[in-house]
CSV table of C-alpha atoms in Angstrom, one decimal:
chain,number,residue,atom,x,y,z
A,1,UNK,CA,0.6,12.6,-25.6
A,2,UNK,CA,-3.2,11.6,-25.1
A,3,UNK,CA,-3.5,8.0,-26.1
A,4,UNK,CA,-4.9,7.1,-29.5
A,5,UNK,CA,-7.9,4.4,-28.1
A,6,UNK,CA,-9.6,4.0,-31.5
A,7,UNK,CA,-6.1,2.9,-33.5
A,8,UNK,CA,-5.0,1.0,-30.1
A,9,UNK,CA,-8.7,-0.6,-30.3
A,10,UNK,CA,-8.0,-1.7,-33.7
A,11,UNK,CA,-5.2,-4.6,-33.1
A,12,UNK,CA,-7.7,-6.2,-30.8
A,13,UNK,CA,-9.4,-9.2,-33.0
A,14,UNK,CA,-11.4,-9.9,-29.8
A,15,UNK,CA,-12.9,-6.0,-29.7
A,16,UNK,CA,-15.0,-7.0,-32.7
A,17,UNK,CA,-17.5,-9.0,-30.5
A,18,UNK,CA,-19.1,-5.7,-29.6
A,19,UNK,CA,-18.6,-7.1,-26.2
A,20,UNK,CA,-17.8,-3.6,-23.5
A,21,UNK,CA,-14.9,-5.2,-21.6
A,22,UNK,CA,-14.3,-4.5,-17.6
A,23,UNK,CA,-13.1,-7.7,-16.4
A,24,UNK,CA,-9.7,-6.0,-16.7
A,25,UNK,CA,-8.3,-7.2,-13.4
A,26,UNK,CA,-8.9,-10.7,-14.2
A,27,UNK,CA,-6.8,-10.5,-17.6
A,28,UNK,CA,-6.8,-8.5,-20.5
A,29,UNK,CA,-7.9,-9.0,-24.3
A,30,UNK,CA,-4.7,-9.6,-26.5
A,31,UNK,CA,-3.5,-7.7,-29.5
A,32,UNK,CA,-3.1,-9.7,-32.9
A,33,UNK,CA,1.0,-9.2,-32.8
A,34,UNK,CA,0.6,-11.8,-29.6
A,35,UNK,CA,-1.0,-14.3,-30.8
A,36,UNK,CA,1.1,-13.8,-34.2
A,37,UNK,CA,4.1,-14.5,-32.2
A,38,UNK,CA,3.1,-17.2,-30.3
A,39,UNK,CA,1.7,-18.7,-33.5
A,40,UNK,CA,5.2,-17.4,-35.6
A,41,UNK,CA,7.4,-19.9,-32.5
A,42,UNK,CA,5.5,-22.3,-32.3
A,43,UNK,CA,5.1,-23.1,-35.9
A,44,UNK,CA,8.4,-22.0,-36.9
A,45,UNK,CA,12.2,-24.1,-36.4
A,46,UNK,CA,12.0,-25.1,-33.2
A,47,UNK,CA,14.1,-27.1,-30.6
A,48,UNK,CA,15.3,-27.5,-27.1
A,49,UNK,CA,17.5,-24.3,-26.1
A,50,UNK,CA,21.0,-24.7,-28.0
A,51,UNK,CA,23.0,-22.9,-30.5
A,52,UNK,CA,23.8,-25.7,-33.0
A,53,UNK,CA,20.9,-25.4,-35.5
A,54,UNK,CA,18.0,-22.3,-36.2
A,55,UNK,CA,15.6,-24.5,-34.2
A,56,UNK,CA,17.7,-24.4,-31.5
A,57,UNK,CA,18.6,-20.9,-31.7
A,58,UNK,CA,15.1,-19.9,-32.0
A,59,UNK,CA,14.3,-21.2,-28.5
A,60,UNK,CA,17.0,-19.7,-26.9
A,61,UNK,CA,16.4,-16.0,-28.4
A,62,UNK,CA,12.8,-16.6,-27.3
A,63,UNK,CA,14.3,-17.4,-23.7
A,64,UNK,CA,16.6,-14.4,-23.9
A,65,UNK,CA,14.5,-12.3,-25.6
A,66,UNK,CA,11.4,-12.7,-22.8
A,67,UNK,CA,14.4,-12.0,-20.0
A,68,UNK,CA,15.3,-8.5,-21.5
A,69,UNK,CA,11.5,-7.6,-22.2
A,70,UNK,CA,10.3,-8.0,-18.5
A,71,UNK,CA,13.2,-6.9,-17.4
A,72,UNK,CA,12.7,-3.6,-19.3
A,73,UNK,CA,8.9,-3.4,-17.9
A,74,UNK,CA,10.2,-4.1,-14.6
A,75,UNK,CA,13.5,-1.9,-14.6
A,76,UNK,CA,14.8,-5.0,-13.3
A,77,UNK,CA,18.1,-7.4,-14.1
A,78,UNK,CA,17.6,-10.2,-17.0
A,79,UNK,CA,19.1,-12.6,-14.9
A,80,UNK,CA,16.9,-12.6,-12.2
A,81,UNK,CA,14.1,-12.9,-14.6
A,82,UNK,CA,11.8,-16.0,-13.2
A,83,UNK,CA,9.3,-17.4,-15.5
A,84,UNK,CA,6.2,-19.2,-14.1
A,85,UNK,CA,3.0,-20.6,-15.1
A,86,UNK,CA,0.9,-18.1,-12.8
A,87,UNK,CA,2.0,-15.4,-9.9
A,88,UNK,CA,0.5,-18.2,-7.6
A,89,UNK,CA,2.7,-21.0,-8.7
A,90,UNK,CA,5.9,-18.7,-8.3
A,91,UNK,CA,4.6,-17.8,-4.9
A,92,UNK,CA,3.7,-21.0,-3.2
A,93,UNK,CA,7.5,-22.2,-5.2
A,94,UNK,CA,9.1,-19.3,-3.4
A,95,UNK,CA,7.2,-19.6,0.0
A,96,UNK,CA,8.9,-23.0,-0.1
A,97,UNK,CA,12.5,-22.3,-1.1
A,98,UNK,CA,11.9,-19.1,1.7
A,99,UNK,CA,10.7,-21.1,4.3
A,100,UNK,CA,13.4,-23.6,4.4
A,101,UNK,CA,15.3,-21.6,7.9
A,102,UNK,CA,11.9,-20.3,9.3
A,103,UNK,CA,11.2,-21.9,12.4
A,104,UNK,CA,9.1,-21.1,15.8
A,105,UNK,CA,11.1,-18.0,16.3
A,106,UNK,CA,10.3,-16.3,13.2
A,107,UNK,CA,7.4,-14.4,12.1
A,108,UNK,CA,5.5,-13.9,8.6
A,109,UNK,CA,3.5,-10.6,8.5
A,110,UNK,CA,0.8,-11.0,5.4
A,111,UNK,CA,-2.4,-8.6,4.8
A,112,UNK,CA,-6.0,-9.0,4.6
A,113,UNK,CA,-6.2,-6.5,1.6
A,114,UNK,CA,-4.4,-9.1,-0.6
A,115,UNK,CA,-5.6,-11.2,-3.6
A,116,UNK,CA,-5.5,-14.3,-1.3
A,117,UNK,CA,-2.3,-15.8,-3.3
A,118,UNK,CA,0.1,-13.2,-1.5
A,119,UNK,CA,-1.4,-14.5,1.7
A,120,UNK,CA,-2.4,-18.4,1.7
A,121,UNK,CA,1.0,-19.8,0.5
A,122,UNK,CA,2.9,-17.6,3.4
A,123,UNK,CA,0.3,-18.6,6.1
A,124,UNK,CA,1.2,-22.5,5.2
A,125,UNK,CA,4.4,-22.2,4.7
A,126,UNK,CA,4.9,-20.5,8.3
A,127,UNK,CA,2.3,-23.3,9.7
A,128,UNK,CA,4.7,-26.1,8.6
A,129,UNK,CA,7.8,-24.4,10.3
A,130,UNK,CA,6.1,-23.1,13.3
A,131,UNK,CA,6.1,-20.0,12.7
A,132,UNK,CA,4.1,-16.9,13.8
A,133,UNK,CA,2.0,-15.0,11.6
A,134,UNK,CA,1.0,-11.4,12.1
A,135,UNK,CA,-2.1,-9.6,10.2
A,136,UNK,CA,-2.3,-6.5,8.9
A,137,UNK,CA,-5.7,-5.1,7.9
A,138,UNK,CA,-7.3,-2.1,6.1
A,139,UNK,CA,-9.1,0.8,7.4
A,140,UNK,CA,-13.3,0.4,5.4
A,141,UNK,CA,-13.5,3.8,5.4
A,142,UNK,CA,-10.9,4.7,3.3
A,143,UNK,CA,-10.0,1.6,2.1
A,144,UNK,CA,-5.8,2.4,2.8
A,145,UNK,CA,-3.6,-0.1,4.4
A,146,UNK,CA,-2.8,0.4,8.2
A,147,UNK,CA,0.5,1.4,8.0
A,148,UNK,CA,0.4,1.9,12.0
A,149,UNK,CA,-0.2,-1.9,12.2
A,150,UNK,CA,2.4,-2.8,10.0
A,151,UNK,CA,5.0,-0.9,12.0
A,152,UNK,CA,3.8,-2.5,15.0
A,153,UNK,CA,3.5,-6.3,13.8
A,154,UNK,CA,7.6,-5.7,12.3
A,155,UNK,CA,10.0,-6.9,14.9
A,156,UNK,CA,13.6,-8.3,14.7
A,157,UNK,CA,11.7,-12.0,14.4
A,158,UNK,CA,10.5,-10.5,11.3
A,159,UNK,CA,11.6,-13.0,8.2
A,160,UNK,CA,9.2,-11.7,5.0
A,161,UNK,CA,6.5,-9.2,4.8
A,162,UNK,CA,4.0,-10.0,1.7
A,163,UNK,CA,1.8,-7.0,0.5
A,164,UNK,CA,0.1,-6.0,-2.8
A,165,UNK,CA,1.2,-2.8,-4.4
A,166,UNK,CA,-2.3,-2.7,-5.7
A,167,UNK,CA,-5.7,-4.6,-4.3
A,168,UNK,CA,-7.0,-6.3,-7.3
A,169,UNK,CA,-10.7,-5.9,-5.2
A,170,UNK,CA,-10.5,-2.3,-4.5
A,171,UNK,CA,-7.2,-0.9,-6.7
A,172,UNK,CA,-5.9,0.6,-3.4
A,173,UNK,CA,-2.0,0.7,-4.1
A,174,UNK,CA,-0.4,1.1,-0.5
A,175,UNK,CA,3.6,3.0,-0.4
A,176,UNK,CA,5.7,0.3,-1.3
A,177,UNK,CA,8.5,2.3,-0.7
A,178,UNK,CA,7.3,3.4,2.6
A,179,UNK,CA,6.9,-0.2,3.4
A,180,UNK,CA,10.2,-1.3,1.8
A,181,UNK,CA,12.0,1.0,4.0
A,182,UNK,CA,10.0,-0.5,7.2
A,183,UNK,CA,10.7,-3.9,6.6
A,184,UNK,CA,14.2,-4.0,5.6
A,185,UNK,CA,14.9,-1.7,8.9
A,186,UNK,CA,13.5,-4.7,10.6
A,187,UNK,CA,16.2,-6.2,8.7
A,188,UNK,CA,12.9,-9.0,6.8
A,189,UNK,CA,13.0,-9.2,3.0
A,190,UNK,CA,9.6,-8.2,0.9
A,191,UNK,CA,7.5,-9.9,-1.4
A,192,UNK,CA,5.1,-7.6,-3.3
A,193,UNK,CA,2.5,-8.8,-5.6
A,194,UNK,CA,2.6,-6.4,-8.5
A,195,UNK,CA,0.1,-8.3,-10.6
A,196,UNK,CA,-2.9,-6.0,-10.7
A,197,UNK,CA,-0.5,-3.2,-10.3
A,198,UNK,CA,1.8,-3.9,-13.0
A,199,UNK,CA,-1.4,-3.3,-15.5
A,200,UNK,CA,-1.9,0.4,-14.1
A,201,UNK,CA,1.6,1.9,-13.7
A,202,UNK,CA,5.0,1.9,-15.2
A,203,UNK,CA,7.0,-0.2,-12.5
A,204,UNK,CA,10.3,-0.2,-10.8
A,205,UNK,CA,11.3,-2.8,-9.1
A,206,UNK,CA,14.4,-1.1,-7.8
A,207,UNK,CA,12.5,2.2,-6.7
A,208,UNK,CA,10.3,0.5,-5.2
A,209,UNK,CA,12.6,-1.4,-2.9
A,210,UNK,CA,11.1,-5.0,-3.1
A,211,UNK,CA,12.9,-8.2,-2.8
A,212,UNK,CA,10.9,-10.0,-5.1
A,213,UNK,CA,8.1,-8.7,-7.3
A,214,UNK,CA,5.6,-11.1,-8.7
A,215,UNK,CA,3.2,-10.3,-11.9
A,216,UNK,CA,1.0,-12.3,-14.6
A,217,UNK,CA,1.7,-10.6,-18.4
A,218,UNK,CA,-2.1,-11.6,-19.2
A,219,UNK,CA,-3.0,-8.2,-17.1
A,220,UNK,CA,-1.6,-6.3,-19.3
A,221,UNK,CA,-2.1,-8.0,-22.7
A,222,UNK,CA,0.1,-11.1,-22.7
A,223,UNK,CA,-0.4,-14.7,-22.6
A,224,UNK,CA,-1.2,-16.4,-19.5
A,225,UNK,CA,2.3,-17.1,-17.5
A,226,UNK,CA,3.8,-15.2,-14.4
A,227,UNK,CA,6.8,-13.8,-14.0
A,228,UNK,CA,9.0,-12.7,-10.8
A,229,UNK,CA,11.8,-10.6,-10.5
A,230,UNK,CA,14.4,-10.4,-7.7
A,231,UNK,CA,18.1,-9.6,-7.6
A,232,UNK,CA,20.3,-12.8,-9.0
A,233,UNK,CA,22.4,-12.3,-5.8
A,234,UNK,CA,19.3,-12.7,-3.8
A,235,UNK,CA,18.5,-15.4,-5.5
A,236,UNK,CA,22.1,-17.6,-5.7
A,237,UNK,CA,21.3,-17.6,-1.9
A,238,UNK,CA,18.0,-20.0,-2.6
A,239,UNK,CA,18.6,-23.6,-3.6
A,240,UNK,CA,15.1,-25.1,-5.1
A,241,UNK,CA,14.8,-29.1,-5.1
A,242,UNK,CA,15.6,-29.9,-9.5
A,243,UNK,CA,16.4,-32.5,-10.8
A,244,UNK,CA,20.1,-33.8,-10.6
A,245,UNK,CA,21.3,-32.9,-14.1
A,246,UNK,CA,19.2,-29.7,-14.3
A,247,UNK,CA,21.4,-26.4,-14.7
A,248,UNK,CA,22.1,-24.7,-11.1
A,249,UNK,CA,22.4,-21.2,-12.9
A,250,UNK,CA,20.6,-18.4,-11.8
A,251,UNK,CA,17.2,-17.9,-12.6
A,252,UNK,CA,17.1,-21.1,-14.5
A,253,UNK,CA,17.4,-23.3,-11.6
A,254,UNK,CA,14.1,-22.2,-10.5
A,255,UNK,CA,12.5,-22.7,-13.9
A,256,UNK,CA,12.3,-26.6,-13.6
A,257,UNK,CA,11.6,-28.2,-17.1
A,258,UNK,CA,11.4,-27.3,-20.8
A,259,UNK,CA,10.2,-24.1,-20.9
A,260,UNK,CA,7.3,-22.7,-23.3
A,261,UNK,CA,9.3,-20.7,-25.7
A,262,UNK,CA,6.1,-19.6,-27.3
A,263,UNK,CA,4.6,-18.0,-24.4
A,264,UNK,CA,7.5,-16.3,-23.5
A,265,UNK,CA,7.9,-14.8,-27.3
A,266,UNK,CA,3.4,-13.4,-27.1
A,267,UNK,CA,5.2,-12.1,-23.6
A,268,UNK,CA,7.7,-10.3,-25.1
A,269,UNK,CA,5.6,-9.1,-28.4
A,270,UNK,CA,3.0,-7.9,-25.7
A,271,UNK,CA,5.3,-5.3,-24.5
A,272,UNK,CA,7.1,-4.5,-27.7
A,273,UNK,CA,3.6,-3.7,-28.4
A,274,UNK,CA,3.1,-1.5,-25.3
A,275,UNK,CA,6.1,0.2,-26.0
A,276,UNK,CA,4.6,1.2,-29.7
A,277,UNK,CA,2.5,3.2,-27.2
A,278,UNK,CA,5.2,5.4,-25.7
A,279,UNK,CA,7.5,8.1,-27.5
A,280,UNK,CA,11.7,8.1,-26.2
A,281,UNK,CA,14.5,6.4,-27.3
A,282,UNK,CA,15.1,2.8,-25.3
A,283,UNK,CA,12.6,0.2,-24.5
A,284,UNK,CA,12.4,1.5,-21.3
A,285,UNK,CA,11.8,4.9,-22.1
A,286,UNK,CA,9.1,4.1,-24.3
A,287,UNK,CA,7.5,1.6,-22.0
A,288,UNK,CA,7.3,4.3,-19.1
A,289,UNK,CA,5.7,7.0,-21.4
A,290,UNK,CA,3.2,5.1,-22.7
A,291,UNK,CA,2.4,4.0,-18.9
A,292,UNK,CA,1.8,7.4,-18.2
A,293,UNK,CA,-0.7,8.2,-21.6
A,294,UNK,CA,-2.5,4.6,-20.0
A,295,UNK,CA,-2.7,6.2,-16.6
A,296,UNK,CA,-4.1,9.9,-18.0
A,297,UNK,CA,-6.5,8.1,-20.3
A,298,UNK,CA,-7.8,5.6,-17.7
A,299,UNK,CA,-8.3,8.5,-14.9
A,300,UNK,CA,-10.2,10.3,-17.4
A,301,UNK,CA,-12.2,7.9,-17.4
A,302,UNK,CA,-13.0,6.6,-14.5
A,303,UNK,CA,-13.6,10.3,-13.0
A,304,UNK,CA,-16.6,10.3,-15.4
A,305,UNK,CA,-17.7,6.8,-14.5
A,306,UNK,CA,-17.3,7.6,-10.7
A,307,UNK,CA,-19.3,10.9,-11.2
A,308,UNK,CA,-22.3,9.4,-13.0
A,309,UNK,CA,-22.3,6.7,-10.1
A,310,UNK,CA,-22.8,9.3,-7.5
A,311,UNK,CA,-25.7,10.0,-8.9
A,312,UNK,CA,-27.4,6.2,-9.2
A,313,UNK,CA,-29.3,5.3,-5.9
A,314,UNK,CA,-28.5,2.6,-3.5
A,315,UNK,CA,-24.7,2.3,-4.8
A,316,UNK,CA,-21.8,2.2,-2.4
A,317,UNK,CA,-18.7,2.3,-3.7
A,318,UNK,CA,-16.0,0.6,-1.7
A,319,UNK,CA,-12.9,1.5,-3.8
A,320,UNK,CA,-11.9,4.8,-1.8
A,321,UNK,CA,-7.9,4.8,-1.4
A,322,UNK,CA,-6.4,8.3,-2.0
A,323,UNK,CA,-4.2,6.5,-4.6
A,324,UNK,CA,-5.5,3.8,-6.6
A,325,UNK,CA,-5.7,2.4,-10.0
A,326,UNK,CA,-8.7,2.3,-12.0
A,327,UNK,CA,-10.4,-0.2,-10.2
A,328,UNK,CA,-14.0,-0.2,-8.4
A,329,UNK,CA,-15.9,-2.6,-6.3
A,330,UNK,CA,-19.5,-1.9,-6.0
A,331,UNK,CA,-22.3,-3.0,-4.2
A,332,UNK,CA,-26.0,-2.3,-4.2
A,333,UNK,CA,-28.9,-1.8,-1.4
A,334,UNK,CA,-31.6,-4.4,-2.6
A,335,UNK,CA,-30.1,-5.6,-5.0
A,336,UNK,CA,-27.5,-8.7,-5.9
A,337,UNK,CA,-24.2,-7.8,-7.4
A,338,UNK,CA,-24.3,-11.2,-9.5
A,339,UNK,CA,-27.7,-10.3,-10.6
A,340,UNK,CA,-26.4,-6.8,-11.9
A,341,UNK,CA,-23.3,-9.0,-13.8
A,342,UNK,CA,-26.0,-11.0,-15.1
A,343,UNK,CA,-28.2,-8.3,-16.4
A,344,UNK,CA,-24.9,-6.5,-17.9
A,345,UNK,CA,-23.9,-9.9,-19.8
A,346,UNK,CA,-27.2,-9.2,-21.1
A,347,UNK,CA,-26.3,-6.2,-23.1
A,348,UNK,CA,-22.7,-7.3,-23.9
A,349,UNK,CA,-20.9,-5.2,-21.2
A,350,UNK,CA,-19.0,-7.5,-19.0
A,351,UNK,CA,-18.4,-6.7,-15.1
A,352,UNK,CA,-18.2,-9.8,-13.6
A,353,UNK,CA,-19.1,-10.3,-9.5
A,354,UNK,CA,-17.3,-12.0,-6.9
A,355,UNK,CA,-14.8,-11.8,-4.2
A,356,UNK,CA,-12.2,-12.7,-7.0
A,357,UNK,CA,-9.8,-14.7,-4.6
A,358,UNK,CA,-9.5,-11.6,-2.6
A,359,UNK,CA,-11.3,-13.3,0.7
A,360,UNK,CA,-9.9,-11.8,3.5
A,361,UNK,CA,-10.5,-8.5,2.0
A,362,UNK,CA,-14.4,-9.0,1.8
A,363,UNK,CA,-14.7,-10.4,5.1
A,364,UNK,CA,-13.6,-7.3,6.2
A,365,UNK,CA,-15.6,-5.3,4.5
A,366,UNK,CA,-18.6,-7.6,5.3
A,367,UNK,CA,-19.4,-8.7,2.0
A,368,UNK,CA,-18.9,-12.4,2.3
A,369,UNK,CA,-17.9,-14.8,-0.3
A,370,UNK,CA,-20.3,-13.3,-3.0
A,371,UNK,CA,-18.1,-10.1,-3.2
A,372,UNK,CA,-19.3,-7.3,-5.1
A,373,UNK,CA,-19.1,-6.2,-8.9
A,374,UNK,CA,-16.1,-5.1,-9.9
A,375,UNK,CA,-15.1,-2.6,-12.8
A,376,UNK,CA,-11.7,-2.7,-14.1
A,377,UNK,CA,-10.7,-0.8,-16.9
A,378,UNK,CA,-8.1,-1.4,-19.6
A,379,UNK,CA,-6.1,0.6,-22.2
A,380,UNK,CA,-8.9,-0.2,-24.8
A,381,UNK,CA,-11.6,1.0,-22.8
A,382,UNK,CA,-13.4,4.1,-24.6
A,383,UNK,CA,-15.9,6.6,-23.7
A,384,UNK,CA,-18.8,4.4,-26.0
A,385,UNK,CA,-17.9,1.5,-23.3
A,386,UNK,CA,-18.4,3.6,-20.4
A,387,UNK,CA,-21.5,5.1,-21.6
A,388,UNK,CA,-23.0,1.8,-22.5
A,389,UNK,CA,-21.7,0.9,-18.5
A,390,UNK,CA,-23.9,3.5,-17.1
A,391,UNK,CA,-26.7,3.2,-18.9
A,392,UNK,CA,-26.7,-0.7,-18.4
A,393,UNK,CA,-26.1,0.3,-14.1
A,394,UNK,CA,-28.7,3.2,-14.8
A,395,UNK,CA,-31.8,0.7,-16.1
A,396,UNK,CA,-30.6,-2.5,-13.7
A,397,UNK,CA,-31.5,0.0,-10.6
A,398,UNK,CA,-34.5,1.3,-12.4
């Protein structure tokens, strides 16, 4: 059913500002029910994990209860449930427990249409052990991964492949299945960074076919943590350095230290909250349905954003991809992209401009460091926030 923006709208404290949020892809506003629950934990009974006291139980259901929640978004297994402080702290963690075998035999294939932490922590990883990395780059034109190149740079040296399942510069979301199918032929395990995608679709881990799936629950309106997923059989075959009398259990052995119970309970209200979104009967169910009420109401509109941008002089719009989320990078003959942020801050409609950590994506496209502006929608965007976008674009290229 058509998504219900002004009541969603409504349990955002933050929306009050007036301020016309597009800085979507670098984290979301958050609904009062988060913040409630993170306050509720935190304030509450509260111990190290145990079952002998409420303030002991509280921190484990807050453990338990975060597993089952991302493992619901993610149609994934609780116990291979990896909290993190960010998507980049679990990667460069797991391009370390990864790369303990690699040596100069082996090859690392990485892209240049990643957010640059799906690349950088590979790249060192395989420079310490020798080994070989391939590239994989994107075609400008239609801004789709080279799937032609990734076929040839896969070879039985293969160890890992690391892709995006959507470009948080440009939103293009490559076949991860067609990809998953490649790289395990080559008989290489897959690494997808699902953090700009998880905001934009209702995801799968297992349909998808990666090996580990990485994503940040402040995308899509939690607190700021990360979170990976991966099969607990994959990941009793990875022994992390911990401390001596630290737990060896699976995913727990990868989580070293006290964990914050209070993030993971604003993680878990976050997509309770989502689900409130969705009609059908589980979790699950709920979760996927309101994915797909996000996706119709953020096509909708973005096709009316991308059609009054056609129509504004000396704009090109790099975000081109046959499928891709509600994303677009822009840049402007003339005219600065951090200048048009600037004038849009102005007005209270925030687009910020960069390269936002996607670098080898921009040198490709010939940007440079400075990027371009990007627009990222959210579920809270309405048509009054796109308006006000256009007209703000409309009088900056007056």
């Amino acid at each position: 059913m058509p998504l219900d923006v002004e009541s969603l709208r409504s349990h955002f404290p933050s929306l009050a500002s007036g301020i016309a949020h597009f800085d979507g892809p670098g984290g979301t506003q958050t609904p009062r029910v988060v913040g409630q629950a993170i306050a509720d934990t935190l304030t509450g009974p509260l111990s190290i994990r145990g079952s002998s006291v409420a303030s002991e139980r509280n921190a484990d259901t807050a453990v338990l209860s975060f597993r089952s929640a991302m493992a619901d978004f993610l149609n994934a297994d609780p116990s291979g449930i990896v909290y993190g402080r960010s998507a980049t702290q679990l990667t460069y963690d797991f391009a370390k427990h990864l790369s303990t075998g690699w040596g100069p035999d082996d090859e690392v294939v990485v892209t240049r249409l990643d957010h640059d932490c799906n690349v950088r922590p590979w790249v060192q990883a395989a420079e310490r052990r020798g080994a070989t990395i391939r590239w994989v780059s994107f075609d400008t034109e239609t801004s789709e991964l080279r799937l032609d190149e990734l076929r040839e740079a896969l070879s039985p040296r293969t160890r890992l492949v690391a892709v995006t399942a959507a470009s948080n510069l440009l939103g293009t979301m490559p076949d991860i299945r067609a990809i998953a199918g490649m790289v395990h032929d080559a008989g290489a395990l897959l690494f997808v960074d699902g953090v700009h995608y998880a905001a934009h679709a209702a995801v799968d881990v297992r349909a998808l076919g990666a090996d580990f799936f990485v994503c940040s629950p402040y995308k899509f309106l939690g607190p700021h943590c990360g979170v990976l997923a991966a099969a607990p059989a994959l990941l009793e075959t990875l022994f992390p350095e911990k401390l001596l009398p630290s737990t060896n259990a699976v995913p727990e052995r990868f989580e070293l230290g006290t964990l914050p119970y209070e993030i993971m309970a604003g993680t878990t209200a976050a997509i309770d909250f989502t689900a409130t979104l969705g009609d059908g009967g589980s979790r699950r169910e709920q979760l996927t349905a309101a994915h797909a009420d996000i996706e119709r109401h953020e096509a909708s509109l973005l096709a009316l954003l991308e059609a009054a941008i056609a129509q504004l002089p000396a704009v090109t719009v790099h975000s081109r991809a046959a499928v891709r989320t509600s994303t677009l990078l822009l840049t402007f003959d003339g005219h600065d992209a951090a200048a048009a942020s600037r004038f849009l801050a102005e007005r209270d409609i925030l687009v910020p401009a960069s390269n936002f950590y996607a670098i080898e994506a921009v040198g490709v496209l010939g940007l440079g460091a400075a990027g371009g502006l990007r627009v990222g929608l959210a579920p809270y965007t309405n048509l009054d926030d796109v308006q006000r976008l256009i007209e703000g674009l409309t009088a900056f290229l007056a």
